[in-house]
Coordinates of C-alpha atoms in Angstrom, one line a residue:
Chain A
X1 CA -9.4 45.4 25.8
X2 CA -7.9 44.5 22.2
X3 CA -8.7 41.1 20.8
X4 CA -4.9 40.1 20.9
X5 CA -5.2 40.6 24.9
X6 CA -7.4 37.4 24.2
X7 CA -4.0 35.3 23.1
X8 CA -2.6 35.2 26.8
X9 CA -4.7 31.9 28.8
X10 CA -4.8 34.1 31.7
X11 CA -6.9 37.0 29.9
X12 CA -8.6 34.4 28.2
X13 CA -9.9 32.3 31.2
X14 CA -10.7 36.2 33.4
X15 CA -12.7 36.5 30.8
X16 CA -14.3 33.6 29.7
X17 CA -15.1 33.5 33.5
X18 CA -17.1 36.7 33.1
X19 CA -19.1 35.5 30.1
X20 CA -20.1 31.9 30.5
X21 CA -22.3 32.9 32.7
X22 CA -24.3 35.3 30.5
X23 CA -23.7 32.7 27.7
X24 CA -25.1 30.3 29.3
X25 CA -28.2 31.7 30.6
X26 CA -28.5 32.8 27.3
X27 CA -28.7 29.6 25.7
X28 CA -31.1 27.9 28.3
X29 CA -33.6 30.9 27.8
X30 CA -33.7 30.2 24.1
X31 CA -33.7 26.9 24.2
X32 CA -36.7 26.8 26.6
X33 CA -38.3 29.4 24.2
X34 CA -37.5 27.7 21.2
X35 CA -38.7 24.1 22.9
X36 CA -41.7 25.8 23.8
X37 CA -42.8 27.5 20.2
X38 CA -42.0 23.7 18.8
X39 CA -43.9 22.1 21.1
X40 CA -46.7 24.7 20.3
X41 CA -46.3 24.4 16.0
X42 CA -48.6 22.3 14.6
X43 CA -48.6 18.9 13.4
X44 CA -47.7 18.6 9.6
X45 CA -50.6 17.6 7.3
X46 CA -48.2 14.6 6.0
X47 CA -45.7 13.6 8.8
X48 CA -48.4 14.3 11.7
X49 CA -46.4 15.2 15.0
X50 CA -43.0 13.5 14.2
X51 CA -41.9 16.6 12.3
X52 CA -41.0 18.4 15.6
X53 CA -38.2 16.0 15.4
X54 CA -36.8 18.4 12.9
X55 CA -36.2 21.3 15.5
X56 CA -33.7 18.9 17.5
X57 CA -32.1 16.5 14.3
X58 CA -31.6 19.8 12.1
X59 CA -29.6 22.1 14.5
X60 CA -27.5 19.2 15.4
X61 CA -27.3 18.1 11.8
X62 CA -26.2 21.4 11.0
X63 CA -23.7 22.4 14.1
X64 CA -21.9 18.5 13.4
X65 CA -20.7 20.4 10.2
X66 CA -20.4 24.6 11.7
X67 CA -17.8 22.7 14.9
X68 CA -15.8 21.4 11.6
X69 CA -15.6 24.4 10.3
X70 CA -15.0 26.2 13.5
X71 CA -12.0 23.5 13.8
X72 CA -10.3 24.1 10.3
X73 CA -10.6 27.9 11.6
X74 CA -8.7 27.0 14.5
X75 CA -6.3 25.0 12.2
X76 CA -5.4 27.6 10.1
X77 CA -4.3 29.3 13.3
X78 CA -2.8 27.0 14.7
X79 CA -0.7 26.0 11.2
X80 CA -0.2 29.8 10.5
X81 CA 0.1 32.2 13.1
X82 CA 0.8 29.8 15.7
X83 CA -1.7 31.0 17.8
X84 CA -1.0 29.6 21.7
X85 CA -5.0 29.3 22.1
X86 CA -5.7 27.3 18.2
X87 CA -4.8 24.3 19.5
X88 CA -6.6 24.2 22.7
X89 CA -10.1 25.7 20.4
X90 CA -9.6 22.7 18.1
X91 CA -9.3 20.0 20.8
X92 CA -11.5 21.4 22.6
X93 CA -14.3 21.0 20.1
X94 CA -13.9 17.8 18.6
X95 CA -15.6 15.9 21.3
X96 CA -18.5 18.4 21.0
X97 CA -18.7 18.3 17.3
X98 CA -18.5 14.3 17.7
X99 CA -21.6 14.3 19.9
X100 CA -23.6 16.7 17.5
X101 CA -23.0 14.3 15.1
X102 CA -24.1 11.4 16.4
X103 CA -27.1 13.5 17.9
X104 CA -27.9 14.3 14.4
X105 CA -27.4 10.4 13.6
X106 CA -29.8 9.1 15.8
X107 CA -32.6 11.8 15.7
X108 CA -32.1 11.4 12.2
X109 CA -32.7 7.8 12.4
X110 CA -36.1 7.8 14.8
X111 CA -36.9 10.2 12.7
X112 CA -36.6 8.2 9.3
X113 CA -38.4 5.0 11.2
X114 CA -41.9 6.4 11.3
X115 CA -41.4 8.3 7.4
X116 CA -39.0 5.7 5.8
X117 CA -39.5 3.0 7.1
X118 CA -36.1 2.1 8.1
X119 CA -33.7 3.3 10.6
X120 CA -30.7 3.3 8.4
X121 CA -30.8 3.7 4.9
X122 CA -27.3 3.9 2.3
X123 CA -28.1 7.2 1.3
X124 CA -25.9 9.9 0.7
X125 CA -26.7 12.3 2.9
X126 CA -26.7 9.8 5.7
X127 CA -23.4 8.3 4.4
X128 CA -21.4 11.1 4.6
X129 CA -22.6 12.2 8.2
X130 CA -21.5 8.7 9.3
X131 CA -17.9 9.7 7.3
X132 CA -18.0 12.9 9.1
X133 CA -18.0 11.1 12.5
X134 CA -15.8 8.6 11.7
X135 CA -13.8 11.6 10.9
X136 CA -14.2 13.4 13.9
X137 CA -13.6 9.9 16.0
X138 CA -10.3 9.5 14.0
X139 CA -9.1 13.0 14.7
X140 CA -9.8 12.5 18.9
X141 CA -7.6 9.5 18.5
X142 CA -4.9 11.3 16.8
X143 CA -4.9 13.8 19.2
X144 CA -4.6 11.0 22.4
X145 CA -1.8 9.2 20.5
X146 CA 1.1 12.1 20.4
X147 CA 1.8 12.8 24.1
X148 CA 3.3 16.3 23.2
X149 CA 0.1 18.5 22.8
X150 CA 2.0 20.7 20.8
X151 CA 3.1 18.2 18.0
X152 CA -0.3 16.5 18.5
X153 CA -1.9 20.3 17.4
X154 CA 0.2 20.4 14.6
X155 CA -0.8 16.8 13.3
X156 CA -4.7 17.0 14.1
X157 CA -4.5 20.2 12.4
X158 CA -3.7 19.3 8.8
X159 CA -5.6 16.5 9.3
X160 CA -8.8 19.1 10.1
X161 CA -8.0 21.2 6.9
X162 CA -7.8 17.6 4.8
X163 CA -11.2 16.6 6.2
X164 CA -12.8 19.9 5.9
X165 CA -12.8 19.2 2.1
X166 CA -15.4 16.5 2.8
X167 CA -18.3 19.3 4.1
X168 CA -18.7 20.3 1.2
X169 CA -19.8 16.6 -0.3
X170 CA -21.8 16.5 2.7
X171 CA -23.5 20.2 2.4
X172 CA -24.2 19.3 -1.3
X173 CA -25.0 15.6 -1.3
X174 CA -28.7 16.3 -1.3
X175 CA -28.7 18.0 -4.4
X176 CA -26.3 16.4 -6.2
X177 CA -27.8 12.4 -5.5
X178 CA -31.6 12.1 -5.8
X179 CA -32.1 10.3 -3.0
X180 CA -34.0 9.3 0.3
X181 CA -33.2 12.5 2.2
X182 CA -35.1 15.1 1.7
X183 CA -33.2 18.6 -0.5
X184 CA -31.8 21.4 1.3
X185 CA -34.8 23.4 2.1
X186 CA -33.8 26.4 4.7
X187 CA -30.9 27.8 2.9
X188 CA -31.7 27.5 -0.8
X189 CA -31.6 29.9 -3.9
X190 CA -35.4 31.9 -3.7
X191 CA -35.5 31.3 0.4
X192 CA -36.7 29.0 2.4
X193 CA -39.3 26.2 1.5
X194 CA -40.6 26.4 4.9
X195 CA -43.7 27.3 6.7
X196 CA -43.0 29.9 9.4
X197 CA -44.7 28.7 11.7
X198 CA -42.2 25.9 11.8
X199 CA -39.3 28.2 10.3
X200 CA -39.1 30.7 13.3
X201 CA -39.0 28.1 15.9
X202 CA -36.6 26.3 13.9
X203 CA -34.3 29.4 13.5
X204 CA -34.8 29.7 16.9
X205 CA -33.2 26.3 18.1
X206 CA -30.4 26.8 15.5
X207 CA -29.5 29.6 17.5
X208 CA -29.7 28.2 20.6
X209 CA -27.9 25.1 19.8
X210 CA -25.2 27.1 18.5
X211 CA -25.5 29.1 21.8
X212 CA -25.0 25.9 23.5
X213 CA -21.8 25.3 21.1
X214 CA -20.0 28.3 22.3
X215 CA -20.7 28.0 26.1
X216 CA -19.4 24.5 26.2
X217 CA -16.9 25.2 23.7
X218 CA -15.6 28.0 26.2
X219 CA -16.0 25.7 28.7
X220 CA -14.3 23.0 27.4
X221 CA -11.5 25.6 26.4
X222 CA -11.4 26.6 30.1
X223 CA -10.4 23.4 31.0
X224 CA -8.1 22.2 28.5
X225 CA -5.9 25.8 29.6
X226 CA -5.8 24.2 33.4
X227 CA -5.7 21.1 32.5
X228 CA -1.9 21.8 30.3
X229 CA -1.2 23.8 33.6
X230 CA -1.6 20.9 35.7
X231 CA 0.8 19.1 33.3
X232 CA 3.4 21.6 33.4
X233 CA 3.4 21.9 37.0
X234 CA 3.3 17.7 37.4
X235 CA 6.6 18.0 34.9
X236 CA 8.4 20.7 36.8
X237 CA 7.8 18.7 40.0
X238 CA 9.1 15.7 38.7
X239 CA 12.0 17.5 37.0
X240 CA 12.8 18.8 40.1
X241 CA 12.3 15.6 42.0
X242 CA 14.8 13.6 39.7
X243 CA 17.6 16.7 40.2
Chain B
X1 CA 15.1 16.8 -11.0
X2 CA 17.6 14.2 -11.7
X3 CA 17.6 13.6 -7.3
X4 CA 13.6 13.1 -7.6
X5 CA 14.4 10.6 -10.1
X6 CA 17.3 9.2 -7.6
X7 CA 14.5 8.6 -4.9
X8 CA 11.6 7.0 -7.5
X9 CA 14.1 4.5 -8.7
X10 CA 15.2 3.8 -5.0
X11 CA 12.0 3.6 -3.9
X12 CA 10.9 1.2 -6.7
X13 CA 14.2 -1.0 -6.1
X14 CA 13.8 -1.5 -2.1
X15 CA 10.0 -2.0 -2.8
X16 CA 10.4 -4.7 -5.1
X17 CA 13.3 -6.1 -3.5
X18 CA 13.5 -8.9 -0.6
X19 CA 12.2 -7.4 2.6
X20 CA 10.2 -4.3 0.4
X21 CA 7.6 -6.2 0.3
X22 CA 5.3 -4.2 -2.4
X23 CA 4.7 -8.0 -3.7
X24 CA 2.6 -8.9 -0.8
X25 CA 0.4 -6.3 -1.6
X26 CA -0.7 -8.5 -4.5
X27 CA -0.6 -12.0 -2.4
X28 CA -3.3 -10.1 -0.2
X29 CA -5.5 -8.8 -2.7
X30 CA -5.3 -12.1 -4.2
X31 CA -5.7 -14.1 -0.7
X32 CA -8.8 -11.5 -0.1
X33 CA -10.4 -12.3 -3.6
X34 CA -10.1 -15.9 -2.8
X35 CA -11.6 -15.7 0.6
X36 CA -14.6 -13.9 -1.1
X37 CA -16.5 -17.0 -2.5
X38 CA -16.0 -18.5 0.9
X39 CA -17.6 -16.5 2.1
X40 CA -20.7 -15.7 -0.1
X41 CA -20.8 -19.0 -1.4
X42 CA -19.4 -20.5 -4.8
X43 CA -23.0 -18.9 -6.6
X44 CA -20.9 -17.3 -10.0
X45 CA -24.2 -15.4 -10.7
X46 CA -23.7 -13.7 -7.4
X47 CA -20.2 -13.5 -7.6
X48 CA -20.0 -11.7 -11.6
X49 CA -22.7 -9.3 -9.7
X50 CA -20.3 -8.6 -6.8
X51 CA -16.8 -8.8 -8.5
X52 CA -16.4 -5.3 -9.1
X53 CA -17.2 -4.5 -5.3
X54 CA -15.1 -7.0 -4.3
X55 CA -12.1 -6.2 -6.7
X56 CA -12.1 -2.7 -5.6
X57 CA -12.5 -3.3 -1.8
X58 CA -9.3 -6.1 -2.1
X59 CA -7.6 -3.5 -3.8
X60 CA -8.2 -0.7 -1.5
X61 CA -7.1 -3.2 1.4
X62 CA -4.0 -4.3 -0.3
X63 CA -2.8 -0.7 -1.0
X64 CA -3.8 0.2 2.7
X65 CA -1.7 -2.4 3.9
X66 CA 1.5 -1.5 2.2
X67 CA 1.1 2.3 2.8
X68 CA 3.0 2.4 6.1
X69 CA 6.2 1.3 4.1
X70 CA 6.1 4.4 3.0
X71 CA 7.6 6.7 5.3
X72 CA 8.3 4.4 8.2
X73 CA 11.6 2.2 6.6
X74 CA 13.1 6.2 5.9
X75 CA 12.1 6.6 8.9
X76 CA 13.7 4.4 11.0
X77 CA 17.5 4.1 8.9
X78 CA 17.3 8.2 9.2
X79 CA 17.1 8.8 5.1
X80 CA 13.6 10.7 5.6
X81 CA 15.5 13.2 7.5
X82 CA 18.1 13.9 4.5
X83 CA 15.1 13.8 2.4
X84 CA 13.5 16.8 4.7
X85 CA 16.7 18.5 4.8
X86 CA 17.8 18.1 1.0
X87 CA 17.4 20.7 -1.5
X88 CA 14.7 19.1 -3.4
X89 CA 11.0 20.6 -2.0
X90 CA 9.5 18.2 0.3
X91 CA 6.1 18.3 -1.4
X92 CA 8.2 17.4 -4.6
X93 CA 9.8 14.7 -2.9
X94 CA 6.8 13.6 -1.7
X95 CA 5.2 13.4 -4.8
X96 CA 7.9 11.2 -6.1
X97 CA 7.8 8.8 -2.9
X98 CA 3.8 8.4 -3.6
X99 CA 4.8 7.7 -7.2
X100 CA 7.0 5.6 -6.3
X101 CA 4.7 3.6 -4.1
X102 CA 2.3 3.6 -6.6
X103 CA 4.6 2.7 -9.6
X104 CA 6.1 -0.5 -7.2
X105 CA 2.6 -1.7 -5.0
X106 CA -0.5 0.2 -7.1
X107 CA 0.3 -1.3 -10.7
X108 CA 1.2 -4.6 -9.6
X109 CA -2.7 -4.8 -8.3
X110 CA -4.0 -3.5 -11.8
X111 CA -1.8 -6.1 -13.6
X112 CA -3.3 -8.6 -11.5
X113 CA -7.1 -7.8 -12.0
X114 CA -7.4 -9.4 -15.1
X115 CA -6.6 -12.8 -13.3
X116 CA -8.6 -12.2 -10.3
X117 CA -11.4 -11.2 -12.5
X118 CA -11.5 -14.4 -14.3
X119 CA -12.1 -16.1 -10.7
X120 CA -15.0 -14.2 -10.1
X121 CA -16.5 -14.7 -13.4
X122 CA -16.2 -11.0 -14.6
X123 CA -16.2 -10.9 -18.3
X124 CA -13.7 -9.1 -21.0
X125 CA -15.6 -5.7 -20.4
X126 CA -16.4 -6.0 -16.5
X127 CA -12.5 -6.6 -16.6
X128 CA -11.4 -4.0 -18.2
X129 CA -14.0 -1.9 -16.4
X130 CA -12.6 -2.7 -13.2
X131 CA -9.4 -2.4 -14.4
X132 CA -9.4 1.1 -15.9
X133 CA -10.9 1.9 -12.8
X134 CA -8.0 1.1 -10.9
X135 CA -5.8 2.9 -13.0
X136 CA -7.3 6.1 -12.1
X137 CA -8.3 5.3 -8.9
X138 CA -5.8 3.4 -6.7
X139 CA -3.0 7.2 -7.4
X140 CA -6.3 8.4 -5.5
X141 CA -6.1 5.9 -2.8
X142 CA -1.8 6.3 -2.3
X143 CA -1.5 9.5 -2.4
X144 CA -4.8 10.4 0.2
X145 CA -3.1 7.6 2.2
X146 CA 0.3 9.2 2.0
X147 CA -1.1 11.9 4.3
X148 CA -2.1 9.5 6.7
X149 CA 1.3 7.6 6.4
X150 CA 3.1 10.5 6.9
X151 CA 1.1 11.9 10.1
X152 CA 2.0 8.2 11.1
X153 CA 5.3 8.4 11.1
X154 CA 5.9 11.1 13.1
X155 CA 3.7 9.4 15.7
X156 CA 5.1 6.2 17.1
X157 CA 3.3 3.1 17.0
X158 CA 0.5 5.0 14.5
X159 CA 0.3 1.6 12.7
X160 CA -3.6 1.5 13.7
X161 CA -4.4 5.0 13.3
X162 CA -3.0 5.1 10.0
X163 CA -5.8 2.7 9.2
X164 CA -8.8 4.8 11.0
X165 CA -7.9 8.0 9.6
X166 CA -7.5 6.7 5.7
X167 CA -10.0 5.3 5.6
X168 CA -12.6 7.8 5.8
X169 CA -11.2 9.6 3.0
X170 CA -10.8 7.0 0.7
X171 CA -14.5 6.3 0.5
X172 CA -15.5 9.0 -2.1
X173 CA -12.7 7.1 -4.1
X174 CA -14.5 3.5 -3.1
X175 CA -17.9 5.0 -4.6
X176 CA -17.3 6.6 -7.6
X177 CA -14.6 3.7 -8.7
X178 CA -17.7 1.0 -8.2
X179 CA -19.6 2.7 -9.7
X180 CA -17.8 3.2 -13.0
X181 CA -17.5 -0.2 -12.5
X182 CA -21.3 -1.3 -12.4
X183 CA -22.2 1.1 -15.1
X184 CA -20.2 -0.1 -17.2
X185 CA -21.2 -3.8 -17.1
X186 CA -24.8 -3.6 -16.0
X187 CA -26.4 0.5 -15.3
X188 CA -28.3 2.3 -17.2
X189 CA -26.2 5.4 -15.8
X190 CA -23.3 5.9 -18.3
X191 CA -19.5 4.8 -17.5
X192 CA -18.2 8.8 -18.3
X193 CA -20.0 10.6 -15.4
X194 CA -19.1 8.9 -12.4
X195 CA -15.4 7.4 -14.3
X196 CA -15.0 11.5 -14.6
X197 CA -15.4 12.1 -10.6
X198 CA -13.3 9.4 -10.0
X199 CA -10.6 11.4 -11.9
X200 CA -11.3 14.3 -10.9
X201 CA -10.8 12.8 -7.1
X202 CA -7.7 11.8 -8.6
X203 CA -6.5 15.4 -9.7
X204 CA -7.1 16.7 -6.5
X205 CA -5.1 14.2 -4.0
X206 CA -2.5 14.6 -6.7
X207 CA -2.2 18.6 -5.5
X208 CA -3.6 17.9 -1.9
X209 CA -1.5 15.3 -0.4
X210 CA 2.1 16.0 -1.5
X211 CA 1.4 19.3 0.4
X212 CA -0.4 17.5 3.9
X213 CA 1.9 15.1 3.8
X214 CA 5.2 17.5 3.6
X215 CA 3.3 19.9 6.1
X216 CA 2.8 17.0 8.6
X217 CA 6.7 15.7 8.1
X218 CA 7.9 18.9 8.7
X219 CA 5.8 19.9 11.6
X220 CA 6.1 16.1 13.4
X221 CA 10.0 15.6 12.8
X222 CA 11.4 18.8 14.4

């Protein structure tokens, strides 16, 4: 089957029907794997057992700033080849990418009570996470105040590709402001910083987490498709209701 | 050329007119100053340590406030849709609206630091500080906020939104302006690095929002 077969909603939902399924077994099989393997790394000769916090605030931390980037993707199509599923991608995964964030936010913070000290400090790492979801809340409210979904694409989406300058700040913020947060320490020039024993289970997570992304991402896709269907068939009746 | 000249001395008139309203811009950053040492207390230590903050936050308010003039008044009397339709480029004529904006409600706000900083005890240099700040910041802050205005406008009722959705982005503008601010009277940190961010934040709304904001006029009007 081409990949442009994947434009029409009806393809699209025979097939996402198919592999959610598969997808989502998928994910819980890692996840339970990855789970296991951090509840089974040991304790960290500084932070003790909190460090396992790390395996659920990290993947969030880093899908909160993957679903933006997913949505400027789906921008771009929706801005430049008007592609009829864009729209429904990128609304579709700002409420997920919203609740990574604040996932990220609050492990982040339980986290930072036992080593910091404080639940919330003004740092900038911190800061521009916070930004981020206030970003991603702005954007689900832009998208509920245009009642045409079409127009409402069009808007959210250059609003996407004017935030997506902000991950960036965010991706960089560590390095650039000595502060609080710890520096980037997976993906860094000369590898990672890490220990295996708590890289590979961290990998791990990341993949399931991001597993979990595109399941519900699908999912949520799915629903959006029969959701505008419903519409259209509500307006027809009524259209043909007032003739 | 000479119509995107045409629209910035339009713009300018209506704003500064009755009814435009770019005046009020400065009665709120003034009313905002004022409310201030209300409510932190009349401490001037305090206050000289604060004015910078406060300055830039009454500042960033005040242009907030008078940003959804910008596209709605077109709006409404039908002119933003000759403006969409007339030969001039849309991000061009965008451009000239935001510097319109700026020229009319962004410059009145720098003129007035000088006297605000005098209630908050800011001395000659924390002045000027402040105020060279605002020079290169608040273009930052109009034409970021343009974008917002114009997804506003092709939204009814978006008066709220506008707020939520400008506000985020402003905040790198927020930072780096204070803190040009404070380095300059107090830090240790030199005035040039974070003054050069702020201009470089400048430079880049100056190419980024002419081309959001005719992208989101042309894609909400039709």
């Amino acid at each position: 089957m081409p990949l442009i077969d994947l434009a029409n909603p009806t393809k699209f939902l025979s097939l996402t029907a198919r592999v959610l399924p598969w997808l989502a077994g998928a994910t819980a099989t890692l996840l339970l794997i990855g789970l296991y393997q951090a509840a089974m790394a040991p304790d960290d000769y500084q932070q003790g057992a909190t460090v396992k916090i790390m395996f659920i605030h990290v993947p969030n931390a880093w899908l909160s700033m993957f679903v933006w980037g997913v949505m400027s993707m789906a921008a771009l199509g929706t801005l430049v080849w008007r592609h009829p599923l864009a729209d429904v991608a990128a609304k579709a995964a700002a409420p997920i990418g919203a609740a990574f964030t604040f996932l990220a936010l609050v492990t982040g913070s339980l986290w930072g009570r036992p080593m910091w000290g404080t639940y919330w400090e003004w740092d900038a790492r911190l800061t521009s996470v916070l930004i981020l979801f206030l970003m991603y809340l702005g954007l689900m409210a832009l998208w509920r105040a245009v009642d045409d979904p079409s127009r409402a694409a069009r808007a959210a989406a250059i609003l996407t590709l004017v935030g997506a300058l902000n991950l960036p700040i965010i991706k960089f913020s560590v390095d650039w402001w000595n502060t609080l947060h710890q520096p980037a320490s997976v993906m860094r020039m000369g590898g990672p910083a890490l220990d295996n024993a708590f890289l590979i289970p961290l990998l791990v997570m990341a993949i399931g987490f991001t597993l979990l992304f595109v399941t519900l991402h699908l999912a949520a896709m799915r629903n959006e498709i029969l959701r505008r269907r419903v519409r259209s068939l509500q307006m027809m009746q009524a259209s043909q209701q007032a003739a | 050329m000479t119509a995107l000249a045409a629209l910035i001395r339009r713009d300018v008139k209506i704003a500064l007119r009755v009814g435009g309203g770019a005046l009020i811009g400065v009665l709120f950053f003034l009313t905002v100053t004022v409310l201030m040492p209300f409510a932190i207390g009349p401490d001037l230590a305090l206050l000289t340590r604060l004015g910078p903050a406060i300055l830039w936050l009454g500042a960033l308010l005040a242009s907030l406030l008078t940003l959804d003039r910008l596209f709605t008044a077109d709006h409404d009397d039908g002119s933003l849709d000759l403006i969409v339709m007339g030969r001039a480029p849309l991000e061009l004529a965008c451009a000239a609206k935001a510097l319109a904006h700026w020229l009319a409600a962004g410059v009145p706000l720098i003129v007035a630091t000088p006297v605000l900083g005098l209630l908050l005890n800011l001395d000659a240099t924390a002045t000027s500080a402040v105020a060279l700040t605002l020079l290169v910041g608040t273009p930052a802050l109009t034409f970021t906020g343009m974008i917002g205005a114009a997804l506003a406008v092709t939204l009814h009722r978006g008066g709220l939104l506008l707020a939520v959705l400008v506000l985020p982005l402003s905040i790198p503008v927020l930072i780096f302006g204070v803190a040009a601010s404070q380095a300059a009277i107090t830090g240790p940190l030199s005035f040039g690095t974070p003054f050069s961010i702020l201009c470089a934040l400048s430079l880049v709304s100056l190419v980024v929002g002419p081309f959001a904001a005719a992208a989101s006029l042309r894609h909400g009007l039709d």
